[in-house]
Short mmCIF file of C-alpha atoms in Angstrom, two decimals:
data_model
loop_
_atom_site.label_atom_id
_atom_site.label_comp_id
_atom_site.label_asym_id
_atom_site.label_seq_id
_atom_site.Cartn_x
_atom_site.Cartn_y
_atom_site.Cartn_z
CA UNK K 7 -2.72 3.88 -9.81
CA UNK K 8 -3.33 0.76 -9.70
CA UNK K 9 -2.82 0.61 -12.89
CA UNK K 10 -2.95 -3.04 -13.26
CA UNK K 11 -0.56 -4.81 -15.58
CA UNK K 12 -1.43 -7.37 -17.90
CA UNK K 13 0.31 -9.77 -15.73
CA UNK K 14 -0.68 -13.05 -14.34
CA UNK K 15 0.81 -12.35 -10.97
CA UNK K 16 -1.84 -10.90 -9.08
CA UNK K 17 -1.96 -11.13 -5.13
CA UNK K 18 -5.68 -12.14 -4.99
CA UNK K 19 -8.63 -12.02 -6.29
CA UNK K 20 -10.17 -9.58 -3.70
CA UNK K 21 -10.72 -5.84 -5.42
CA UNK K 22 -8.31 -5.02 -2.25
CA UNK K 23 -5.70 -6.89 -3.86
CA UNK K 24 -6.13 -5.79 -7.71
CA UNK K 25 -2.94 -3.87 -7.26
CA UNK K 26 -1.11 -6.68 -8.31
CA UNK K 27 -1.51 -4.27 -7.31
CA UNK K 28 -0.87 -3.95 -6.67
CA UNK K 29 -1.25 -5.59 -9.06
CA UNK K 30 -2.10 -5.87 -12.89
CA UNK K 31 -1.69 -3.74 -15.94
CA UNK K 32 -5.69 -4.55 -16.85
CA UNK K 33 -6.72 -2.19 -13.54
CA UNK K 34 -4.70 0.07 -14.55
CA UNK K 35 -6.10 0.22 -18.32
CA UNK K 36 -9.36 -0.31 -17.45
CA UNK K 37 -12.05 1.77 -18.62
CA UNK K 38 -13.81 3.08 -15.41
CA UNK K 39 -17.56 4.01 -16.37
CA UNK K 40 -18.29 6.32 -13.45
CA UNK K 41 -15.45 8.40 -15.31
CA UNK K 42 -14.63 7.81 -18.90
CA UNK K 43 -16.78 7.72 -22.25
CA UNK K 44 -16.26 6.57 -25.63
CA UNK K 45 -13.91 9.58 -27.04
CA UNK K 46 -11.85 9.35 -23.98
CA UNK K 47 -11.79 10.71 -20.09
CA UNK K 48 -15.15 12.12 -18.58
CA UNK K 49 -15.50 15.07 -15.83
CA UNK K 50 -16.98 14.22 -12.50
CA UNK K 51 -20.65 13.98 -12.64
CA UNK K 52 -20.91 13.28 -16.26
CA UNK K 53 -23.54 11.07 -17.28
CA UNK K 54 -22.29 8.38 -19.25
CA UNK K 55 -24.11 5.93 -21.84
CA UNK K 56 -25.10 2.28 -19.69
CA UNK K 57 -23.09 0.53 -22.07
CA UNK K 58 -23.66 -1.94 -19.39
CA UNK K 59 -27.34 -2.22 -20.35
CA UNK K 60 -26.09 -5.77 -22.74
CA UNK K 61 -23.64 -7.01 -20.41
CA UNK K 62 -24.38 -11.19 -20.61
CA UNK K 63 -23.10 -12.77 -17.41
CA UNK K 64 -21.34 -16.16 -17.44
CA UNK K 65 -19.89 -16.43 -13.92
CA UNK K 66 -18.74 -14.86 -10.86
CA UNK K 67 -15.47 -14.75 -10.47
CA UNK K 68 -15.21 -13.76 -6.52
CA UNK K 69 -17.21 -11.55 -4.47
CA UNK K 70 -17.03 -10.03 -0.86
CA UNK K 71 -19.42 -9.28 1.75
CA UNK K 72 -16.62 -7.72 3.93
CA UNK K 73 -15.14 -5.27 1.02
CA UNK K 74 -18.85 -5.37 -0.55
CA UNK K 75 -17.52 -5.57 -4.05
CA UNK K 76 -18.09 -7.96 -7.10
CA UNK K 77 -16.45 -9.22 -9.68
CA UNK K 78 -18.20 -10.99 -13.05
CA UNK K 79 -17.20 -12.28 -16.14
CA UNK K 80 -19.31 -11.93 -18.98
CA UNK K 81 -19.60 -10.41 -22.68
CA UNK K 82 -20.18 -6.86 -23.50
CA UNK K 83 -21.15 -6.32 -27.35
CA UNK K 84 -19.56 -10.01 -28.01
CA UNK K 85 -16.51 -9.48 -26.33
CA UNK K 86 -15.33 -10.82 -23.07
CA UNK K 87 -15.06 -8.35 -20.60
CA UNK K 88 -14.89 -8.40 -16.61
CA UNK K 89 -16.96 -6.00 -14.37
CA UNK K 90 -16.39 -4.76 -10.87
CA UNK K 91 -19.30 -3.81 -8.71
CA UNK K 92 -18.00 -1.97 -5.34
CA UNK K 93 -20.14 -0.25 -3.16
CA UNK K 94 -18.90 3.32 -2.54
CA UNK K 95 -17.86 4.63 0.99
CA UNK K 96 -20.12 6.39 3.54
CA UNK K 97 -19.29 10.00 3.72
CA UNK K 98 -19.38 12.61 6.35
CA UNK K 99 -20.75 15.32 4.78
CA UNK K 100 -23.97 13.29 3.05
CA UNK K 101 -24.92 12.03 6.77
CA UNK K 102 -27.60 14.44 7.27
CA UNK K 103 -29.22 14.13 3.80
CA UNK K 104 -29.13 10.48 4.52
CA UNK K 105 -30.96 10.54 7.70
CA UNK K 106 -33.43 12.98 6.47
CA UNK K 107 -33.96 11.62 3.37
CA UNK K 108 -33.84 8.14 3.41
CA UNK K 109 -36.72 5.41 3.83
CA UNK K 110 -36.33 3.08 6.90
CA UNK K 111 -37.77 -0.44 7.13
CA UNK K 112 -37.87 -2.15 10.44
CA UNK K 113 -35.84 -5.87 10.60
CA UNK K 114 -36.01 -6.45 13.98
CA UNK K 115 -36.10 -4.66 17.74
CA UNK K 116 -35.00 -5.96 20.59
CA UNK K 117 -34.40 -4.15 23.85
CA UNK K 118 -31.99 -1.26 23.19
CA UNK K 119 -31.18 -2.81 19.69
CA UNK K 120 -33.07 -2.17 16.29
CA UNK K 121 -31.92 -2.90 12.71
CA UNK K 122 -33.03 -1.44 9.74
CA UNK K 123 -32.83 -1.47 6.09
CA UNK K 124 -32.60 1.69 5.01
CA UNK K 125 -33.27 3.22 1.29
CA UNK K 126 -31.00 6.18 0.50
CA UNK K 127 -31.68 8.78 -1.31
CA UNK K 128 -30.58 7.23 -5.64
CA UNK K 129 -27.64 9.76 -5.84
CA UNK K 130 -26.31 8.55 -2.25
CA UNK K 131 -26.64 5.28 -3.10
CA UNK K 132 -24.23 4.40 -6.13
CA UNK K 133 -21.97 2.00 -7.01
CA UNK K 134 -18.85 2.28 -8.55
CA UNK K 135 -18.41 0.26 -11.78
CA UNK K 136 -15.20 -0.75 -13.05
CA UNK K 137 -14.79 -2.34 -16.95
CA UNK K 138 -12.89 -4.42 -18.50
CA UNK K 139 -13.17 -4.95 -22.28
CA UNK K 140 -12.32 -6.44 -24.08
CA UNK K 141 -10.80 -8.56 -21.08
CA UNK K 142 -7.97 -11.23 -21.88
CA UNK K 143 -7.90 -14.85 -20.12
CA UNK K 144 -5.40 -13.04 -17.56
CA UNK K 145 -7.66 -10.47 -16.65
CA UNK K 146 -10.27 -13.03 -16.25
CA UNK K 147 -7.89 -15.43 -13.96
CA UNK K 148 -6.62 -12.00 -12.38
CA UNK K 149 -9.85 -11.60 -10.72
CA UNK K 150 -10.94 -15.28 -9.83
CA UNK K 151 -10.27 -16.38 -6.57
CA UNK K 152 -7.54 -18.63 -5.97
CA UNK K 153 -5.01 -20.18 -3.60
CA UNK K 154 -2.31 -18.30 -2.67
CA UNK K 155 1.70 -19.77 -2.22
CA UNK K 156 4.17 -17.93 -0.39
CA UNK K 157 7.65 -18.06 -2.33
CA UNK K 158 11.19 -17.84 -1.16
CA UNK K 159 13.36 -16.47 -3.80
CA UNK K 160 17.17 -16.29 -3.45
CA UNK K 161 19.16 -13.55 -5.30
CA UNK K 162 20.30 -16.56 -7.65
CA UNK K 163 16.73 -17.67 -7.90
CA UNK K 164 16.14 -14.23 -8.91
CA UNK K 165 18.63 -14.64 -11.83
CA UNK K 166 18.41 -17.96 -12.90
CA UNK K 167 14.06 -18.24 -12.49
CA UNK K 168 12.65 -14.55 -12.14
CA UNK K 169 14.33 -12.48 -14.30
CA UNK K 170 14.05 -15.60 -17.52
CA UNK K 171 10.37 -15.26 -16.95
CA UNK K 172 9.63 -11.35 -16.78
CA UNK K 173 11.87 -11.15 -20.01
CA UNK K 174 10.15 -13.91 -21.97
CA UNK K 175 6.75 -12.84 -20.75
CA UNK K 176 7.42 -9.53 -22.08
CA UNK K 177 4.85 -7.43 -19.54
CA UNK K 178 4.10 -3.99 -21.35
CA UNK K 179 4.45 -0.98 -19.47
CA UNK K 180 3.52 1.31 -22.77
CA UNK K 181 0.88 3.03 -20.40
CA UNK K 182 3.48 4.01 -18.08
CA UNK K 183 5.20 5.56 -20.86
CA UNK K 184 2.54 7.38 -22.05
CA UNK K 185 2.19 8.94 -18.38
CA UNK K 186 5.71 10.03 -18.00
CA UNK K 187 5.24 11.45 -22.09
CA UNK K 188 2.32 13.72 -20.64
CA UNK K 189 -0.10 11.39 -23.43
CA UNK K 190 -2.28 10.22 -21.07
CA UNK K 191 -3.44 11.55 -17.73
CA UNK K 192 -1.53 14.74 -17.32
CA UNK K 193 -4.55 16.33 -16.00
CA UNK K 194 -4.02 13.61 -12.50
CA UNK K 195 -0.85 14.81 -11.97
CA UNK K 196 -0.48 15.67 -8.48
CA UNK K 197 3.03 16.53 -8.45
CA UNK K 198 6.22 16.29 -11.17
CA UNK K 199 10.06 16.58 -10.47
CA UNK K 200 11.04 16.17 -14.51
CA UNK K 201 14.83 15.50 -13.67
CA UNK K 202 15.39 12.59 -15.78
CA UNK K 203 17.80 10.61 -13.21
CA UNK K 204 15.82 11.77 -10.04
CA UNK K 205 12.26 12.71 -11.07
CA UNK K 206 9.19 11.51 -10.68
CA UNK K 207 5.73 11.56 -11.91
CA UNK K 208 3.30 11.76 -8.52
CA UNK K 209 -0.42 10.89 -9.28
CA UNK K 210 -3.45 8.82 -7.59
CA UNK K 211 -3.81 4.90 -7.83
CA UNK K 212 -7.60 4.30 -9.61
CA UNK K 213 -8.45 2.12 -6.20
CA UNK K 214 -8.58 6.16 -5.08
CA UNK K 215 -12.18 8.04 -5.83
CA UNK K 216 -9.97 11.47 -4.38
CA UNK K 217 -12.87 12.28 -2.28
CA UNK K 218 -11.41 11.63 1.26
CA UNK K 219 -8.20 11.60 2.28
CA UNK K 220 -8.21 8.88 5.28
CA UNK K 221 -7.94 6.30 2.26
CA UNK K 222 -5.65 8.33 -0.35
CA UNK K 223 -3.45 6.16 -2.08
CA UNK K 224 -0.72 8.02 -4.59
CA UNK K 225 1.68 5.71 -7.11
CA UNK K 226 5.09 7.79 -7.68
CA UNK K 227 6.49 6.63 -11.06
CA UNK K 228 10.28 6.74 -11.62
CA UNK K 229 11.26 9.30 -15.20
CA UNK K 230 14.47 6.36 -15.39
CA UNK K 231 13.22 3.37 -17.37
CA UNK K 232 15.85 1.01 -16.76
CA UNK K 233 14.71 -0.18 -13.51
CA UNK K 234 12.29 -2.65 -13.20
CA UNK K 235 11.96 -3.82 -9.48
CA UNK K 236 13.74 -3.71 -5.94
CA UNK K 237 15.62 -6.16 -7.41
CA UNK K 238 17.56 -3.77 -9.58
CA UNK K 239 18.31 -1.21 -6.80
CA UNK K 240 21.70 -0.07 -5.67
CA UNK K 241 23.32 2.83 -3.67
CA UNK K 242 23.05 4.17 -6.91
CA UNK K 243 20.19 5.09 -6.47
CA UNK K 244 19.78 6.07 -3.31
CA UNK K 245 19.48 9.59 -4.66
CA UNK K 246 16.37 8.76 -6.58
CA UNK K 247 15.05 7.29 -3.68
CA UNK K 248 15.39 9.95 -1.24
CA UNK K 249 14.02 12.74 -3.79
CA UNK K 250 10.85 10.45 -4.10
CA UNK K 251 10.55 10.03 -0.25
CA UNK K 252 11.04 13.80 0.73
CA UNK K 253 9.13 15.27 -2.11
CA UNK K 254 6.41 13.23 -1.96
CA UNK K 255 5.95 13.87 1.53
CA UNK K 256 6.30 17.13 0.38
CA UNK K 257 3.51 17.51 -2.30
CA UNK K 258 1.06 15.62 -0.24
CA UNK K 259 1.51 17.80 2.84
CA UNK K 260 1.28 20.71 1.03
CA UNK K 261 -1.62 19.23 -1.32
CA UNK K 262 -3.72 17.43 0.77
CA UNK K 263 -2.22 18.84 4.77
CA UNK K 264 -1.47 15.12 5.57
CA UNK K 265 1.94 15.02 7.32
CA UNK K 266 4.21 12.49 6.84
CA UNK K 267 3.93 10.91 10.33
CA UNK K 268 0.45 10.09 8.55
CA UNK K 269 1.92 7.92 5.88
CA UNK K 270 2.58 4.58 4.84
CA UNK K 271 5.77 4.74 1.83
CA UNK K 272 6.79 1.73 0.54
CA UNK K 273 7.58 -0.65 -2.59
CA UNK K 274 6.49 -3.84 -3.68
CA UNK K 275 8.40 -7.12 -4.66
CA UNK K 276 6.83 -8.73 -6.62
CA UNK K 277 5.47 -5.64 -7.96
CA UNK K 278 2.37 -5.35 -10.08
CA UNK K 279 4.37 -4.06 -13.12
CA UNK K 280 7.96 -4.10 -14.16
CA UNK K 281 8.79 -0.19 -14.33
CA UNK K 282 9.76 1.30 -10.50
CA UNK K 283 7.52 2.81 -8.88
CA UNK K 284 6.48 3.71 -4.95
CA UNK K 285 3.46 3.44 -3.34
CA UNK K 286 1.83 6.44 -1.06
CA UNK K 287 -1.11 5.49 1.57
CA UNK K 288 -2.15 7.19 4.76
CA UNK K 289 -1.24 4.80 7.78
CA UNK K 290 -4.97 3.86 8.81
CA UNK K 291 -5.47 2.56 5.36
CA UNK K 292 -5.46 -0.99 4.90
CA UNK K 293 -4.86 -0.74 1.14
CA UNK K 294 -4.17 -3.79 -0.88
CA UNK K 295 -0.41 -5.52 -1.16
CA UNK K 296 0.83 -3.80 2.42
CA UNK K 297 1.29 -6.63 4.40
CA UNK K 298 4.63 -7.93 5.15
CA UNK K 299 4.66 -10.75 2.78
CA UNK K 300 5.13 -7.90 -0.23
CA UNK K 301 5.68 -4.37 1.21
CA UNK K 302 9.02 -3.05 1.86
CA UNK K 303 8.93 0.80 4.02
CA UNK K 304 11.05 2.72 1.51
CA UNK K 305 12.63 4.01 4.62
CA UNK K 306 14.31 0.17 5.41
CA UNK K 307 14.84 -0.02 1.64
CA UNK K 308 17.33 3.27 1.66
CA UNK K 309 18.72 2.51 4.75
CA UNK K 310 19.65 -1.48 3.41
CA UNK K 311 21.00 0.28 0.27
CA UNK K 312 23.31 2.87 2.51
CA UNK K 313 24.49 -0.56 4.58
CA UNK K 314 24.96 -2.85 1.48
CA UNK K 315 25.21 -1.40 -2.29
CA UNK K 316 24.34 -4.81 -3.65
CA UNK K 317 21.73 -5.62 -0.76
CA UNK K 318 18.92 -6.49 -2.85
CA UNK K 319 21.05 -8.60 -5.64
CA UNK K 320 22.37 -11.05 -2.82
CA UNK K 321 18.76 -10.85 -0.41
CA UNK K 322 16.53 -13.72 -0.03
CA UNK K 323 13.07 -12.19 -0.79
CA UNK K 324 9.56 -13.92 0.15
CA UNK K 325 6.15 -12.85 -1.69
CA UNK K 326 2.96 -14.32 -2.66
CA UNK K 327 1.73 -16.13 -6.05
CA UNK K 328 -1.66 -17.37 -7.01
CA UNK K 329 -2.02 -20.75 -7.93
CA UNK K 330 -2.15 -19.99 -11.43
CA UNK K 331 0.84 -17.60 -11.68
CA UNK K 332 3.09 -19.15 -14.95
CA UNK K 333 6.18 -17.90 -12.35
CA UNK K 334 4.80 -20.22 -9.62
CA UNK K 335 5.08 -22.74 -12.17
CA UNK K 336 8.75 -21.70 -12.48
CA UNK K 337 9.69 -22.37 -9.19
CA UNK K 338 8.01 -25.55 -9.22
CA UNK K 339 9.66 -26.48 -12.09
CA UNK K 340 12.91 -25.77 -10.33
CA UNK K 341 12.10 -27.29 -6.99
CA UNK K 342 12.16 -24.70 -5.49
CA UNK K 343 8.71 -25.45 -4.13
#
């Protein structure tokens, strides 16, 4: 779920990289207005208030022609708040309504070639709109874009720089909790093994709309609470691991007929919030916080663990910080960049 954390350590500021994601407690609190109202989650197709309708802009924050998405800061009722524009995909089975229905007005023709702007029918035509409010400086600096630093961290690094700062900082994973406790979202749950050592809690990211499965993206949260990264992993829990990787595979083939040869498992270090969890894409999906600099194939991750029990204690680990990431700062401090 991209479930963002209220954490300043976000990837990018590109909505593909929110997950920070990863990834990011904010996108994972944030009130989405295509689906929730006032008293608390909406239903598909429920028309919602424009609480929108007063939004003052102050400035955008970044924006994307490629990913056609958005993202402005601004007040809402006198309270800062960030909102996320993304145009929503193209789907197969509203092709021939669009083509029958829409208005077409001539650009240019040349040859062979024509262009067009054409005006879909309203209700093929939307745009997803994501809220944030009342939004906190880190939301705001979550989303603005930014350089980007890659960072070589040593297991001692880890110790002496990392793991000072994520205890100080104090990230809150309370929403996590309230998952796991059935308080909030029970009704996503795709798939639950309850056994607190081994289980799991299965359920889609929010950068999901669950309408096509060539983009599904699943977050599988761990029931143990005591692990916070892949820093913290052992052969101890190579158990845990395994029942996430076979059962998820599992529950997705049997809930959505994607076989596993179709997916893309994998953690990420830094992750986008401090409780352990494991990310679920299909393969042709380039969804945000998969590249090499911060995905690691749960597959490599079980097979380190089997090799070395203390593998990810001792390994030198590279990921990406923005420019104004307080743990960048860190390393600086240390000189260790």
């Amino acid at each position: 779920m991209k479930r963002a954390a209220e954490s300043n350590m976000a990837d990018t500021a590109s909505k593909r990289e929110t997950d920070r994601d990863e990834a990011d407690e904010s996108a994972h609190k944030v009130k989405r207005t295509e689906a929730d109202g006032e008293n608390g989650p909406g239903h598909d197709g429920e028309e919602s208030e424009n609480i929108l309708s007063g939004f003052k802009t102050s400035s955008v924050l970044s924006d994307s022609a490629r990913e056609k998405n958005i993202f402005i800061h601004g007040k809402l009722a006198d309270q800062e708040a960030v909102v996320i524009l993304e145009k929503t995909p193209i789907r197969e089975e509203t092709l021939a309504e669009i083509f029958s229905g829409s208005r077409l007005k001539l650009d240019l023709r040349n040859d062979i070639y024509s262009t067009y702007r054409l005006q879909a029918p309203p209700h093929l035509n939307e745009i997803k709109t994501t809220v944030v409010c009342p939004a906190t400086e880190k939301h705001i600096k979550k989303y603005k874009r930014q350089e980007s630093f890659l960072v070589e961290e040593t297991g001692t690094d880890y110790r002496s720089i990392t793991l000072p700062y994520i205890q100080k900082q104090s990230f809150s994973v309370q929403w996590v909790h309230n998952i796991l406790e059935k308080k909030a979202e029970a009704e996503r749950v795709v798939y639950e093994d309850p056994d607190p050592e081994v289980g799991f809690v299965l359920l889609p990211d929010f950068k999901w709309d669950q309408k096509q499965v060539h983009d599904l993206y699943l977050i599988a949260i761990v029931h143990q609470r005591n692990i916070r990264s892949l820093r913290d992993l052992t052969s101890d829990h190579i158990p845990l691991l395994q029942n996430i990787f076979q059962k998820g595979k599992e529950a997705i083939l049997q809930r959505y007929e994607l076989p596993a040869s179709k997916l893309r498992v994998y953690l990420h270090y830094q992750p986008s919030y401090y409780h352990l969890h494991v990310h679920f894409t299909t393969l042709g999906y380039d969804a945000p916080g998969c590249g090499v600099e911060r995905a690691h194939l749960l597959a490599d991750v079980i097979q380190n663990l089997q090799s070395d029990p203390q593998y990810y204690e001792k390994r030198t680990l590279y990921f990406p910080l923005r420019a104004d990431d307080g743990l960048l700062g860190k390393f600086k401090e240390a000189g260790r960049l």
